[in-house]
Tab-separated table of C-alpha atoms in Angstrom:
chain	number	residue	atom	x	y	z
R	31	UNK	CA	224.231	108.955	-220.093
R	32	UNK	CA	221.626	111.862	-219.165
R	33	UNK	CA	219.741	111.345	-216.441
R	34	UNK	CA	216.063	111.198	-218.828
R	35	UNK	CA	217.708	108.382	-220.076
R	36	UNK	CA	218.374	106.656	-216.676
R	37	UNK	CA	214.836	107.448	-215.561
R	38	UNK	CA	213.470	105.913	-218.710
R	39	UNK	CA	215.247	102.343	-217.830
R	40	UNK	CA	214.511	102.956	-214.297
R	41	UNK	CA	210.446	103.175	-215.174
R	42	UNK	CA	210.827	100.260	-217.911
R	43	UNK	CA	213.184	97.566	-216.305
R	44	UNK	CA	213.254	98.721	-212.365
R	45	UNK	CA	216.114	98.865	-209.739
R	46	UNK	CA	217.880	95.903	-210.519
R	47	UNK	CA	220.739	96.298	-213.182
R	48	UNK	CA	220.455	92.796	-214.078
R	49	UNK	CA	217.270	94.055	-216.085
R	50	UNK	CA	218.735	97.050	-218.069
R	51	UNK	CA	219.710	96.856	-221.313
R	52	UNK	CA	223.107	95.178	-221.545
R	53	UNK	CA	225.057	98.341	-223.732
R	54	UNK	CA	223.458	100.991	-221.462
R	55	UNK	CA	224.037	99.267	-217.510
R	56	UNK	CA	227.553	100.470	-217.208
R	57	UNK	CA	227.033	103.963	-217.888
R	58	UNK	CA	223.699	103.768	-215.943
R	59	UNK	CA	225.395	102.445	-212.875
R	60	UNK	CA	228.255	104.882	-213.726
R	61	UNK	CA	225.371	107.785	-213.145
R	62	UNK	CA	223.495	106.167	-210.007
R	63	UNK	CA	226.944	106.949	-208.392
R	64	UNK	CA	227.555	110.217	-209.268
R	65	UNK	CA	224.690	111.763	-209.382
R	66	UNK	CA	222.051	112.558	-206.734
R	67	UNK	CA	219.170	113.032	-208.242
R	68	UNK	CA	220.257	109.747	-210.369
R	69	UNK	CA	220.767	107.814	-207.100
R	70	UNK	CA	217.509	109.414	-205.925
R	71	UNK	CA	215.462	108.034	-208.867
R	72	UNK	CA	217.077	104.476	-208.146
R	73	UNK	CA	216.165	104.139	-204.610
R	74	UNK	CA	212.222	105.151	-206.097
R	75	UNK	CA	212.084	102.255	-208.620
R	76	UNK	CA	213.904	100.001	-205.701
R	77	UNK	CA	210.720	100.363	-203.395
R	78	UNK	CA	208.586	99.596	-206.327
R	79	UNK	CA	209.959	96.621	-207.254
R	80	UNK	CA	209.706	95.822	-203.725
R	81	UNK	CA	206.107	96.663	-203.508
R	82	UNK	CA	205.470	94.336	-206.655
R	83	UNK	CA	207.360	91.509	-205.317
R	84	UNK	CA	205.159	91.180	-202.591
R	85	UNK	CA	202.517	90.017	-205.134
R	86	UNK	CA	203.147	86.374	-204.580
R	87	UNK	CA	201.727	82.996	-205.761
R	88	UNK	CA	202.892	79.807	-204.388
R	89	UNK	CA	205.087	78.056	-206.651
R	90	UNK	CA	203.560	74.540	-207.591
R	91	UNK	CA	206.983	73.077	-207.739
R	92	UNK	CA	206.785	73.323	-204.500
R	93	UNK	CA	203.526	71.597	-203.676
R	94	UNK	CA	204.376	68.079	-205.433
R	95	UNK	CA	201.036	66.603	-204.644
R	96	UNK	CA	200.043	69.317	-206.975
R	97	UNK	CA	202.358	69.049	-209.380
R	98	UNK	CA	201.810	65.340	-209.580
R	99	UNK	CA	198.128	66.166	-210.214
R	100	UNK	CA	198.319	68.354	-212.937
R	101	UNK	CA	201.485	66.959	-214.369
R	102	UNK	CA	199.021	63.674	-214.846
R	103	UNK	CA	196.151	65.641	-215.941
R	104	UNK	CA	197.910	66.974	-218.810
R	105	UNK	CA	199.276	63.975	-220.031
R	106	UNK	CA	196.004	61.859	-219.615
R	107	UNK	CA	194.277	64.077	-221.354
R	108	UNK	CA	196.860	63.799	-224.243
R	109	UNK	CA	196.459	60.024	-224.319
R	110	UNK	CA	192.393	60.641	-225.107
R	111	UNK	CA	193.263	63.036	-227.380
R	112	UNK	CA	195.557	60.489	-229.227
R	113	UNK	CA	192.756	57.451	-229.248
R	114	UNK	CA	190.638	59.808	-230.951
R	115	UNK	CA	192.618	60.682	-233.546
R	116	UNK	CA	193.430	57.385	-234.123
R	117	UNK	CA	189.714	56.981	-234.830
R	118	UNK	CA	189.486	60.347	-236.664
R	119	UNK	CA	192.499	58.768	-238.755
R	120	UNK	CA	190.733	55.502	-239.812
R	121	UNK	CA	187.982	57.291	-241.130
R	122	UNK	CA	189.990	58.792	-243.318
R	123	UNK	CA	189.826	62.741	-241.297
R	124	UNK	CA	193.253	63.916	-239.978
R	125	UNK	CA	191.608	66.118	-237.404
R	126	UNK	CA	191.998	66.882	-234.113
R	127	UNK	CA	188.869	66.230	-231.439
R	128	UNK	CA	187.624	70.165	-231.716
R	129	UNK	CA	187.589	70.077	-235.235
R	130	UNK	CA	186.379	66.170	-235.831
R	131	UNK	CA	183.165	66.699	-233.522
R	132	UNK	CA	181.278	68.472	-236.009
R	133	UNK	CA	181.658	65.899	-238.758
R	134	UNK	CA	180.900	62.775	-235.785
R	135	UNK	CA	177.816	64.860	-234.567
R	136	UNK	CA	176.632	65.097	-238.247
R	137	UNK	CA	176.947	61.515	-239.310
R	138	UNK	CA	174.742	60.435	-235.741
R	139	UNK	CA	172.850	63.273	-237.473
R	140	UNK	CA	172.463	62.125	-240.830
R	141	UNK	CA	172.235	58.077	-239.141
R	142	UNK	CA	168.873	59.484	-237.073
R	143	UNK	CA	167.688	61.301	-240.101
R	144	UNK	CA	168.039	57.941	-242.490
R	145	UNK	CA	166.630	55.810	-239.885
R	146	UNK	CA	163.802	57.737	-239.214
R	147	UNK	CA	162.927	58.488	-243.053
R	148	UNK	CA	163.384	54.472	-243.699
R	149	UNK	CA	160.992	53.129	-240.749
R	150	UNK	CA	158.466	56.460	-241.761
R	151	UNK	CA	158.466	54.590	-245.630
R	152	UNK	CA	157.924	51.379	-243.647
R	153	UNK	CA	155.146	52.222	-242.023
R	154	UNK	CA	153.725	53.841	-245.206
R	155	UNK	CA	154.279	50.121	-247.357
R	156	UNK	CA	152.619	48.261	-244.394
R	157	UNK	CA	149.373	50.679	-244.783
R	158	UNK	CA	149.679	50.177	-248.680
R	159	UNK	CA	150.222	46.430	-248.428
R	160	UNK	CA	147.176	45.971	-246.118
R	161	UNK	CA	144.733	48.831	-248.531
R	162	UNK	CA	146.222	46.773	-251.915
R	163	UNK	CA	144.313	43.768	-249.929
R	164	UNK	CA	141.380	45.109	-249.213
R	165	UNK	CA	141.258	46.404	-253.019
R	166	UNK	CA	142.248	42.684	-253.904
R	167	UNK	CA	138.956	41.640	-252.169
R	168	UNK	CA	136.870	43.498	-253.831
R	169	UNK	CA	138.313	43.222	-257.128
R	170	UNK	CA	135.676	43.331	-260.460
R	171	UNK	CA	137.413	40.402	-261.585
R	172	UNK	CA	135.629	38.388	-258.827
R	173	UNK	CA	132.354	39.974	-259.305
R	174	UNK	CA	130.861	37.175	-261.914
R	175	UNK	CA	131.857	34.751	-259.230
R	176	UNK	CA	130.120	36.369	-256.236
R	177	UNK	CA	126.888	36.976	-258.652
R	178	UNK	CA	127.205	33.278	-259.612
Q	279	UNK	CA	217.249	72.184	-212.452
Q	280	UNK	CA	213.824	73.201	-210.838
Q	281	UNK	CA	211.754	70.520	-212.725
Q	282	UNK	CA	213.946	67.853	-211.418
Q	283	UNK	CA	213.950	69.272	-207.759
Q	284	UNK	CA	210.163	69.210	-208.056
Q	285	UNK	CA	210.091	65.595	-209.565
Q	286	UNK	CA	211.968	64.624	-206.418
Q	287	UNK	CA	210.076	66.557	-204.392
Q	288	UNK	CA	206.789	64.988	-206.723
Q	289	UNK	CA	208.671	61.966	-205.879
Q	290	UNK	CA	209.200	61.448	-202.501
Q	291	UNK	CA	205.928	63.423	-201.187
Q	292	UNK	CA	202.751	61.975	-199.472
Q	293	UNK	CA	200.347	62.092	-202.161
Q	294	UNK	CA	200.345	60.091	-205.844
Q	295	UNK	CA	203.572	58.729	-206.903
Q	296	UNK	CA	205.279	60.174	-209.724
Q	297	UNK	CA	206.704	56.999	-211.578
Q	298	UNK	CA	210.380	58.257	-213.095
Q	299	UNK	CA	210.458	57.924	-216.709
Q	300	UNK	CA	213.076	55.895	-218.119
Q	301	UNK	CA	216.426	57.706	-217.293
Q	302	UNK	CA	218.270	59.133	-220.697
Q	303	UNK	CA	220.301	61.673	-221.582
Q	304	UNK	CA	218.989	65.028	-221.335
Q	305	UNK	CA	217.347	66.355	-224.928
Q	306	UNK	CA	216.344	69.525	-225.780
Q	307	UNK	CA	212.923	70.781	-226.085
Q	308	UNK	CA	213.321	70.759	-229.717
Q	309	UNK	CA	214.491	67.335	-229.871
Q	310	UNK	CA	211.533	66.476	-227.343
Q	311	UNK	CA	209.161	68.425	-229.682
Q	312	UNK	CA	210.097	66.028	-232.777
Q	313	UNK	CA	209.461	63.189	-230.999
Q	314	UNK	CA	206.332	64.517	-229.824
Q	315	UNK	CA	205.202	65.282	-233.548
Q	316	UNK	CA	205.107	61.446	-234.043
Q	317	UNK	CA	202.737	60.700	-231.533
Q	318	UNK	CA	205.527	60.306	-228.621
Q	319	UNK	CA	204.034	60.403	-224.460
Q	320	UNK	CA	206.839	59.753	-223.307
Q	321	UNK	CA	208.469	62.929	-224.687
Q	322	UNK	CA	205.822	64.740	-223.840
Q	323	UNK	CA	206.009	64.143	-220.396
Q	324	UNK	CA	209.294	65.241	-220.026
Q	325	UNK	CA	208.887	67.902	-221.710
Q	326	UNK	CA	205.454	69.106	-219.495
Q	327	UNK	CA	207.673	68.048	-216.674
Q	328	UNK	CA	210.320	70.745	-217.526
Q	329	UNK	CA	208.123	74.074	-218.016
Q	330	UNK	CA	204.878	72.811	-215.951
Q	331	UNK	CA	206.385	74.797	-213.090
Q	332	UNK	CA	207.416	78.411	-215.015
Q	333	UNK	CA	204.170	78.053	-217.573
Q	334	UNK	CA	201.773	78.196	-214.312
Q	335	UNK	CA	203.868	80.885	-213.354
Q	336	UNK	CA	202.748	83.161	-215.737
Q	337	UNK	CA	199.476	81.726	-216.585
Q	338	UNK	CA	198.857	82.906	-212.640
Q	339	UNK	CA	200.240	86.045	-213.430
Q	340	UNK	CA	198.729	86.841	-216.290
Q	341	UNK	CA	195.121	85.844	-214.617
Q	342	UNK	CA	195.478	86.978	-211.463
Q	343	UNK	CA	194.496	83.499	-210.031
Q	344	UNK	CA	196.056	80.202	-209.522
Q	345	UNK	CA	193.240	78.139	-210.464
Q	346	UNK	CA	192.909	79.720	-213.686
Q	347	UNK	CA	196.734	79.819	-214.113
Q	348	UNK	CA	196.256	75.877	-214.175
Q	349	UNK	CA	193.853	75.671	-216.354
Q	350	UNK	CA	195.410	78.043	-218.828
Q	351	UNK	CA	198.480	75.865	-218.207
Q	352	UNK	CA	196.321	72.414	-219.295
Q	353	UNK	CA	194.973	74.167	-222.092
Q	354	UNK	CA	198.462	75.320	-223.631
Q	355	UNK	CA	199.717	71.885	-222.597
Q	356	UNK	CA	197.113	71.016	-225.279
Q	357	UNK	CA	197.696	72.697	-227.976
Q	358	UNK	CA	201.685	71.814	-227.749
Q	359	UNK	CA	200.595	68.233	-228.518
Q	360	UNK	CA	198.348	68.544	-231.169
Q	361	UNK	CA	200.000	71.127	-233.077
Q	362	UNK	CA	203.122	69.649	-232.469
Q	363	UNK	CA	203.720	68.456	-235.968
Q	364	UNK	CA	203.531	71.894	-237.166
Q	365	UNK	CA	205.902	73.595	-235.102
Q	366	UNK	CA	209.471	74.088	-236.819
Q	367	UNK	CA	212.539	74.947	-234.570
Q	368	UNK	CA	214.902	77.690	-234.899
Q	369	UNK	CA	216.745	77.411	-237.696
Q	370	UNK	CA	214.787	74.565	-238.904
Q	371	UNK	CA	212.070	76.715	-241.224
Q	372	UNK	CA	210.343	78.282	-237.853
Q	373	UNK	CA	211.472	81.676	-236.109
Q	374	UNK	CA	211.017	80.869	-232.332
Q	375	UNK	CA	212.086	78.943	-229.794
Q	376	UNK	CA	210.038	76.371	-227.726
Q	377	UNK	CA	209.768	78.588	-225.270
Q	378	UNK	CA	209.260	81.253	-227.010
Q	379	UNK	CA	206.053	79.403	-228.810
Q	380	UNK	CA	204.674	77.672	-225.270
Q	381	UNK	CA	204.611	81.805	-223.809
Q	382	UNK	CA	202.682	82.664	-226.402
Q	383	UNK	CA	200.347	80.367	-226.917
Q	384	UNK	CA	199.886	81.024	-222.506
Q	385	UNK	CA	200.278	84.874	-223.460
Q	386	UNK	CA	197.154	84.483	-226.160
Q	387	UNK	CA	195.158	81.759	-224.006
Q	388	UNK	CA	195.105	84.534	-220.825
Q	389	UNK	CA	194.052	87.436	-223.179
Q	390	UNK	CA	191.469	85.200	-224.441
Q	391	UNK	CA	190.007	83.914	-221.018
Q	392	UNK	CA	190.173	87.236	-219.607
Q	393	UNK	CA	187.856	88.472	-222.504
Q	394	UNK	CA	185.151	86.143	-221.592
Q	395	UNK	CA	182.819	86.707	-218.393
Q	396	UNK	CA	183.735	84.369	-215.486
Q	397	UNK	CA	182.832	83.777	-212.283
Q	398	UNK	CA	184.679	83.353	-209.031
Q	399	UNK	CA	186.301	79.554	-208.268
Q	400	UNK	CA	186.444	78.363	-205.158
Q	401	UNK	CA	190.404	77.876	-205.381
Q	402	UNK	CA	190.199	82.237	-205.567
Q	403	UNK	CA	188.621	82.305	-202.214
Q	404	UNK	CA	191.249	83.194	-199.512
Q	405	UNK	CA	191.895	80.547	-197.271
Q	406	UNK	CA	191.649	81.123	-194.003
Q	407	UNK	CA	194.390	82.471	-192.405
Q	408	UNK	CA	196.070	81.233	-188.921
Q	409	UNK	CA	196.298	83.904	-186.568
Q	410	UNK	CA	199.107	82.571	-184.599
Q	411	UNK	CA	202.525	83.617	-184.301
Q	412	UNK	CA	202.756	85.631	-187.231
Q	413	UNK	CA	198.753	85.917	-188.166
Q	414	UNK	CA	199.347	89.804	-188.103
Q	415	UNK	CA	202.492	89.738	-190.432
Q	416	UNK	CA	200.588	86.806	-193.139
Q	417	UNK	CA	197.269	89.254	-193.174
Q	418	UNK	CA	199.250	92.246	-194.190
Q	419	UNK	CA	201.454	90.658	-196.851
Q	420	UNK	CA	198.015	88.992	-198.384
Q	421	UNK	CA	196.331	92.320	-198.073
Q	422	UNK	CA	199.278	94.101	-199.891
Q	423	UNK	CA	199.898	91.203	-202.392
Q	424	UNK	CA	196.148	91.512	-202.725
Q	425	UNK	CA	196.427	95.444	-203.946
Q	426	UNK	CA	199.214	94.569	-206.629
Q	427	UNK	CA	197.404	92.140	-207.995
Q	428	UNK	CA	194.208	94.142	-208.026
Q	429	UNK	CA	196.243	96.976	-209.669
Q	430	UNK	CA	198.168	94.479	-212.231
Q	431	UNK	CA	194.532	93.037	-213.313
Q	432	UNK	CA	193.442	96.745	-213.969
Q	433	UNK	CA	196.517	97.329	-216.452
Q	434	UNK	CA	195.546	97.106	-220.235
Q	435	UNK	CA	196.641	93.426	-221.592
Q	436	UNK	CA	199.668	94.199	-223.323
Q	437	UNK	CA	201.063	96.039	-220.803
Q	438	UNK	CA	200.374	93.340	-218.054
Q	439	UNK	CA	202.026	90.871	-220.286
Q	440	UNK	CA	204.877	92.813	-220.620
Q	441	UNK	CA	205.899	93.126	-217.007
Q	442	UNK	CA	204.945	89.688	-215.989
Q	443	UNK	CA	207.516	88.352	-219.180
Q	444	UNK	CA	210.489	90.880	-217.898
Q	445	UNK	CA	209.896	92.066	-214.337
Q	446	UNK	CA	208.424	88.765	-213.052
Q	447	UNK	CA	209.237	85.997	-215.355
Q	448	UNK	CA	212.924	87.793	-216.281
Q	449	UNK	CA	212.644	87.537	-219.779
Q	450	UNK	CA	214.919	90.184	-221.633
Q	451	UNK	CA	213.548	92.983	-223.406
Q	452	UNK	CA	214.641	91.276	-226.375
Q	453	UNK	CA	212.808	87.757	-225.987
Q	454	UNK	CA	209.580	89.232	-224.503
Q	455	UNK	CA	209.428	91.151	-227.709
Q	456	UNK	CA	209.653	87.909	-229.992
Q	457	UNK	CA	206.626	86.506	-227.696
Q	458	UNK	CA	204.573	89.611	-228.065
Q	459	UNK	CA	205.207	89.940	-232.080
Q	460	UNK	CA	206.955	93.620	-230.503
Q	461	UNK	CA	209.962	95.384	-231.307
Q	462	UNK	CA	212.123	95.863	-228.060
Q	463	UNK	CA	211.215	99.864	-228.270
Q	464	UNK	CA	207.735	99.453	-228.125
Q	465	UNK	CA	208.141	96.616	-225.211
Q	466	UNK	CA	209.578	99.532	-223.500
Q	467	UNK	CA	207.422	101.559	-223.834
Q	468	UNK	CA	204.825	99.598	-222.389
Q	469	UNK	CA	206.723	98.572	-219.341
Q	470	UNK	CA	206.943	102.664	-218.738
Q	471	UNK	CA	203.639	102.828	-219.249
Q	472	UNK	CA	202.808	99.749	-217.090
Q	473	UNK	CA	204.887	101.039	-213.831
Q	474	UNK	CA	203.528	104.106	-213.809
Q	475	UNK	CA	200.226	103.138	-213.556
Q	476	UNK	CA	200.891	100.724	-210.901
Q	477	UNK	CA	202.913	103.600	-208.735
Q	478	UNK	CA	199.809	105.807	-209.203
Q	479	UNK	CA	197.354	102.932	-208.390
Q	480	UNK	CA	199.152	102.104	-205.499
Q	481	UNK	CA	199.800	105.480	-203.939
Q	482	UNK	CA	197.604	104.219	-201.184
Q	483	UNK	CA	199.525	100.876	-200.219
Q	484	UNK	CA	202.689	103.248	-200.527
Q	485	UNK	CA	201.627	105.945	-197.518
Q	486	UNK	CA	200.458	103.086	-195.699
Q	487	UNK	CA	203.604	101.274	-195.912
Q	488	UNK	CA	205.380	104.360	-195.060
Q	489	UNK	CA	203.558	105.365	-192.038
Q	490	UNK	CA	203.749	101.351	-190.781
């Protein structure tokens, strides 16, 4: 292996040969021994991996109060997501809650719309009812009668 | 396994109890997964229960921040359950493993929320730190953790995906390509790319190191 090569698994994968690419680690550890600037270019990537292991989140395994939390949270969540696709499924959608809003939103839309268009034709009947009997009151046909 | 050490620990902890699901034999993920395509909690559990721990992981990684780790975690969580019907397992009509699919559906989730404007959570605020005993020791290591992740944040996407998947996570070259849609050459490449920029951005944190 040339060293270009070593420096180019070295930059990609880092110090530890774990990471290199399975065909190439032998001869790559074969070069880290016998050559210096190869051994030189290992110790490099070894305190850069060291640097970047010092980035460091807590793992939430190991806060189980948190784990518990989130573990439930996730699964909850699932439960209202099955209920309302149960719905979504009895009227006939298939759809999950993202994609069945729209369609609930524009029935409630459509319900308003209807309702408010039926008591507006209401109103208007009422107000024709009540002019049809003033009309009725003064009707010609009563006329001979009121000159009488 | 770690899911079951953190069940027990889950378990056995101060806060909520974690109520053991009914013990059975373990099944895979994609056995879990067909279950889960008919509707199955119970399967679903387990299987959240097995990868909650690793999918934070890199959610955090990815983001920078725990907080949003969990929430990309939640989200992912999500989307495994309601588009678990259409997910076909190797060898069954799909090309990926479960893991595989759960990375990156994380891997597109992070690019996504990192895309949109936020602003800082509380849970991103440092907590105080105790200056006793080691108070010196736990300020530096924040301070430096602090400066990698300030320099992984800065990398472009795909090259911050790529070394949380094989220098963090330990993913081979190989399966971090089959997350990414990559071939293993151009994964490669990125990682180059990727730890170069961090040596140069942290040149500082280097001397200083050094000199300590």
């Amino acid at each position: 292996m040339k060293l270009s090569r070593l420096s180019a698994i070295l930059e990609a994968y880092g110090a530890d040969p774990e990471r290199w690419p399975e065909g190439e680690r032998e001869a790559a550890l074969a070069l880290t021994r016998s050559s210096v600037p190869a051994a030189r270019a290992l110790a490099e990537a070894r305190a850069l991996d060291a640097l970047l292991l010092e980035q460091s989140f807590p793992d939430i395994a190991d806060e189980p109060e948190r784990f518990t939390m989130l573990h439930s949270a996730i699964v909850s969540a699932t439960r209202r997501h099955a209920v309302f696709t149960w719905f979504g499924r009895w009227f006939g959608f298939d759809l999950t809650p993202s994609q069945l809003w729209p369609s609930v939103a524009g029935l409630a839309l459509a319900s308003v719309l209807g309702f408010a268009v039926g008591l507006g034709g209401l109103l208007q009947q009422t107000d024709a009812d009540h002019d049809t009997d003033e009309i009725a009151v003064l009707s010609p046909i009563d006329l001979p009668a009121i000159g009488q | 396994m770690q899911s079951n050490a953190a069940f027990k620990r889950a378990a056995s902890g101060p806060g909520p109890k974690l109520t053991r699901l009914p013990v059975a034999e373990p099944r895979s993920d994609e056995a879990l997964m067909a279950a889960i395509a008919t509707g199955d909690q119970v399967a679903f559990a387990r299987l959240v229960e097995r990868h909650l721990s690793r999918t934070v992981g890199l959610a955090t990684r990815l983001m920078g921040s725990r907080a949003d780790g969990e929430e990309i975690a939640q989200e992912a969580f999500a989307r495994v359950w309601s588009h678990a019907a259409r997910w076909r397992p190797l060898g069954g009509g799909g090309n990926a493993r479960f893991t595989t699919w759960l990375y990156r559906i994380v891997m597109n989730l992070a690019i996504d929320r990192k895309r949109r404007p936020t602003h800082a959570a509380m849970d991103d605020v440092d907590e105080p730190v105790d200056e006793a005993d080691d108070g010196f020791v736990q300020i530096h290591r924040r301070q430096v953790s602090g400066a990698v992740t300030d320099a992984m944040m800065k990398l472009p996407e795909r090259q911050r995906v790529a070394l949380a998947l094989c220098f963090f996570e330990g993913m081979s070259n190989i399966e971090a390509g089959k997350i990414m849609s990559l071939s293993v050459g151009a994964v490669e490449s990125l990682l180059v790319r990727a730890r170069r920029s961090l040596r140069q951005g942290l040149a500082g944190v280097y001397e200083e190191l050094s000199e300590g």
